[in-house]
Coordinates of C-alpha atoms in Angstrom, one line a residue:
X1 CA -46.2 -2.6 -38.3
X2 CA -44.8 -0.6 -34.9
X3 CA -41.3 -0.5 -34.1
X4 CA -40.0 0.6 -31.0
X5 CA -37.1 3.1 -30.9
X6 CA -33.4 2.4 -30.7
X7 CA -32.7 2.5 -26.9
X8 CA -30.0 4.9 -26.4
X9 CA -26.6 2.6 -25.6
X10 CA -25.5 2.6 -22.2
X11 CA -22.3 4.0 -21.7
X12 CA -19.2 2.3 -19.5
X13 CA -18.5 2.7 -16.1
X14 CA -16.6 5.5 -15.4
X15 CA -13.9 6.6 -13.2
X16 CA -13.0 2.6 -12.1
X17 CA -10.3 2.5 -9.7
X18 CA -8.9 0.0 -6.7
X19 CA -10.2 2.0 -3.2
X20 CA -8.7 -0.9 -0.9
X21 CA -6.4 -3.9 -1.2
X22 CA -5.4 -6.3 1.4
X23 CA -4.2 -9.8 0.8
X24 CA -7.0 -11.5 0.0
X25 CA -9.3 -8.5 -1.6
X26 CA -9.7 -5.8 -4.0
X27 CA -12.3 -2.8 -3.2
X28 CA -13.5 -1.5 -6.4
X29 CA -15.5 1.9 -7.1
X30 CA -16.8 4.0 -9.8
X31 CA -19.2 6.9 -10.7
X32 CA -22.6 6.2 -11.8
X33 CA -22.9 6.1 -15.5
X34 CA -25.9 7.7 -17.3
X35 CA -29.1 5.4 -17.1
X36 CA -27.6 2.6 -15.6
X37 CA -29.8 0.6 -13.0
X38 CA -27.3 -1.6 -12.1
X39 CA -23.9 -3.1 -12.8
X40 CA -22.3 -6.1 -13.4
X41 CA -19.0 -6.9 -11.8
X42 CA -16.5 -9.6 -12.9
X43 CA -12.6 -11.1 -12.8
X44 CA -10.3 -13.4 -14.2
X45 CA -6.3 -14.3 -13.3
X46 CA -4.0 -12.5 -16.0
X47 CA -1.9 -15.2 -17.1
X48 CA -4.6 -17.8 -18.3
X49 CA -4.5 -15.7 -21.7
X50 CA -5.5 -19.2 -23.6
X51 CA -8.5 -19.6 -21.2
X52 CA -9.2 -16.5 -20.0
X53 CA -12.5 -17.5 -17.9
X54 CA -14.2 -14.5 -16.3
X55 CA -16.3 -15.5 -12.9
X56 CA -19.1 -13.4 -12.4
X57 CA -19.2 -11.3 -9.0
X58 CA -22.7 -10.3 -9.0
X59 CA -24.8 -9.0 -12.0
X60 CA -27.5 -6.9 -10.4
X61 CA -25.1 -5.0 -8.0
X62 CA -26.9 -1.2 -7.5
X63 CA -24.0 0.4 -5.6
X64 CA -21.3 1.9 -7.1
X65 CA -18.9 -0.2 -5.0
X66 CA -18.4 -3.6 -4.6
X67 CA -15.5 -6.0 -2.3
X68 CA -14.5 -8.9 -3.9
X69 CA -13.0 -11.3 -1.6
X70 CA -11.2 -14.9 -1.1
X71 CA -8.7 -13.9 -3.6
X72 CA -5.0 -15.3 -3.9
X73 CA -2.0 -13.3 -2.0
X74 CA 0.2 -11.9 -4.8
X75 CA -1.9 -12.8 -7.9
X76 CA -2.6 -10.2 -11.1
X77 CA -6.5 -10.3 -11.0
X78 CA -8.3 -7.8 -13.9
X79 CA -11.6 -6.7 -13.2
X80 CA -14.8 -6.0 -15.9
X81 CA -17.8 -3.5 -14.4
X82 CA -20.4 -3.6 -17.4
X83 CA -23.6 -0.5 -17.2
X84 CA -26.9 -2.4 -17.1
X85 CA -30.3 -1.3 -17.4
X86 CA -33.8 -2.1 -15.4
X87 CA -34.0 -4.2 -18.3
X88 CA -31.3 -6.6 -18.1
X89 CA -29.6 -5.2 -20.9
X90 CA -25.8 -4.7 -20.5
X91 CA -23.0 -2.6 -22.2
X92 CA -20.6 -4.4 -24.0
X93 CA -17.4 -3.2 -23.4
X94 CA -17.4 -2.6 -19.9
X95 CA -14.7 -0.7 -17.6
X96 CA -11.3 -2.9 -16.9
X97 CA -8.3 -2.7 -14.5
X98 CA -6.2 -4.4 -12.7
X99 CA -4.8 -4.9 -8.8
X100 CA -2.8 -7.5 -6.7
X101 CA -3.9 -8.3 -3.3
X102 CA -0.6 -7.9 -1.8
X103 CA 0.3 -8.7 1.8
X104 CA 2.4 -5.6 3.8
X105 CA 6.0 -6.4 4.2
X106 CA 6.4 -8.9 7.2
X107 CA 9.0 -6.8 9.3
X108 CA 11.0 -3.3 9.0
X109 CA 15.1 -4.1 9.5
X110 CA 17.0 -0.8 11.2
X111 CA 20.6 -1.2 9.1
X112 CA 21.9 1.9 10.3
X113 CA 21.0 4.8 12.5
X114 CA 23.1 8.5 12.2
X115 CA 21.8 11.5 14.3
X116 CA 19.5 12.9 11.2
X117 CA 19.6 9.4 8.9
X118 CA 18.1 6.1 8.9
X119 CA 17.9 3.2 6.8
X120 CA 15.6 0.7 6.8
X121 CA 15.5 -2.4 5.1
X122 CA 13.1 -5.3 4.5
X123 CA 12.1 -8.5 2.6
X124 CA 10.5 -8.6 -0.4
X125 CA 7.0 -8.8 -1.3
X126 CA 5.2 -11.7 -3.8
X127 CA 3.4 -9.2 -6.3
X128 CA 4.7 -6.1 -5.6
X129 CA 7.3 -4.0 -7.8
X130 CA 7.6 -1.3 -5.9
X131 CA 6.9 0.2 -1.6
X132 CA 5.9 3.4 -0.3
X133 CA 7.4 4.4 2.5
X134 CA 6.2 7.2 5.4
X135 CA 7.1 8.7 8.1
X136 CA 5.7 11.2 11.0
X137 CA 6.8 11.8 14.5
X138 CA 5.5 9.8 17.2
X139 CA 4.7 12.7 19.8
X140 CA 3.3 15.2 18.0
X141 CA -0.2 15.9 18.1
X142 CA -1.3 15.3 14.0
X143 CA -1.0 11.5 13.5
X144 CA -0.8 11.3 9.9
X145 CA 1.9 10.4 8.2
X146 CA 4.2 11.7 5.3
X147 CA 5.0 10.1 2.4
X148 CA 8.5 10.4 1.6
X149 CA 8.8 8.1 -1.9
X150 CA 5.9 6.6 -3.7
X151 CA 7.9 4.7 -5.6
X152 CA 11.0 2.7 -4.3
X153 CA 11.6 -0.6 -6.2
X154 CA 14.7 -1.9 -3.6
X155 CA 13.9 -3.4 -0.4
X156 CA 15.9 -0.6 1.2
X157 CA 15.6 2.9 2.1
X158 CA 17.4 6.3 4.0
X159 CA 15.7 8.6 5.2
X160 CA 17.4 12.4 5.7
X161 CA 16.4 15.1 7.1
X162 CA 15.7 14.0 11.1
X163 CA 16.0 15.6 13.6
X164 CA 18.1 13.6 16.7
X165 CA 16.5 12.6 19.7
X166 CA 13.2 12.7 18.2
X167 CA 10.7 9.5 18.3
X168 CA 9.9 8.3 14.7
X169 CA 7.2 6.0 13.6
X170 CA 8.2 4.7 9.9
X171 CA 5.9 3.1 7.4
X172 CA 6.5 0.2 4.6
X173 CA 3.5 -0.5 2.5
X174 CA 3.9 -2.7 -0.5
X175 CA 2.8 -1.7 -4.4
X176 CA 2.4 -3.0 -7.7
X177 CA 0.4 -1.2 -10.8
X178 CA -2.8 0.1 -9.6
X179 CA -2.8 -1.3 -6.5
X180 CA -0.8 -0.6 -3.2
X181 CA -2.4 -2.4 0.3
X182 CA -3.7 -0.4 2.7
X183 CA -1.9 -2.3 6.1
X184 CA 1.8 -1.3 6.4
X185 CA 4.6 -2.3 8.2
X186 CA 5.4 -0.2 11.2
X187 CA 9.0 0.7 12.9
X188 CA 9.8 2.8 15.3
X189 CA 13.6 4.5 15.2
X190 CA 15.2 7.8 17.5
X191 CA 17.5 8.7 15.3
X192 CA 20.8 9.7 17.8
X193 CA 23.8 12.5 17.7
X194 CA 27.8 10.1 18.6
X195 CA 29.5 10.7 21.5
X196 CA 31.1 14.0 21.0
X197 CA 33.8 14.0 23.6
X198 CA 35.5 10.7 25.3
X199 CA 37.4 11.4 28.8
X200 CA 39.5 9.2 30.6
X201 CA 39.0 9.4 34.0
X202 CA 41.6 7.1 35.5
X203 CA 43.8 4.2 34.6
X204 CA 45.7 1.6 36.2
X205 CA 47.6 -1.5 35.1
X206 CA 44.7 -3.8 34.2
X207 CA 41.7 -1.1 33.7
X208 CA 40.4 2.4 32.1
X209 CA 37.8 4.6 33.5
X210 CA 36.3 6.8 31.0
X211 CA 32.8 9.1 31.0
X212 CA 31.3 11.1 28.3
X213 CA 28.6 13.6 28.1
X214 CA 24.6 12.3 28.2
X215 CA 23.4 12.2 24.7
X216 CA 19.7 13.1 24.5
X217 CA 17.6 10.3 24.5
X218 CA 19.9 7.8 24.3
X219 CA 19.1 4.9 26.8
X220 CA 22.0 2.8 26.3
X221 CA 25.7 3.3 24.7
X222 CA 27.9 0.6 23.3
X223 CA 32.0 0.5 24.2

């Protein structure tokens, strides 16, 4: 009798990554597997180990990327991607990765400002285990942000080494294992020098007139 030669086992998808996250979706990307002509993508919610049912998103995907929609914000998901052949045979292990659809912080509060520092705070975000802090100068040609911290585990942060009178845009992104949301929350702030010299111009029995040198970039003063 004729026995066909055994087929070469398909390798798992390579380098599976989370590429983009919104509050209700996760984008996955990977590099092609040798011999694969399609892929099957599944997911489950972590925490249901007793009844861990996977939902198949696609079993005939010919691309090496996919956007998985209609997810629940703050839930921890596990995704699996399997390599498949043209004869509809899939390898059995698959590549695994976890991700959490995250909201950005709803608002950044300016807690304190000095001539070279700004302290900011925000409310915690469901599912976030850390936050990414970025800054850039508002009026410079380069619009790219400089990352100041990749792993802020509290809901406040002090930025240092700023220049008094310069306008800054600050950004906070929610983050968790393998995941950071791409929207972010933004706030504008200008570090200001203090008033260094206060002069008494005149006095009466019920009033005092004072003056001080103008502080660069200040638009008002608190007395």
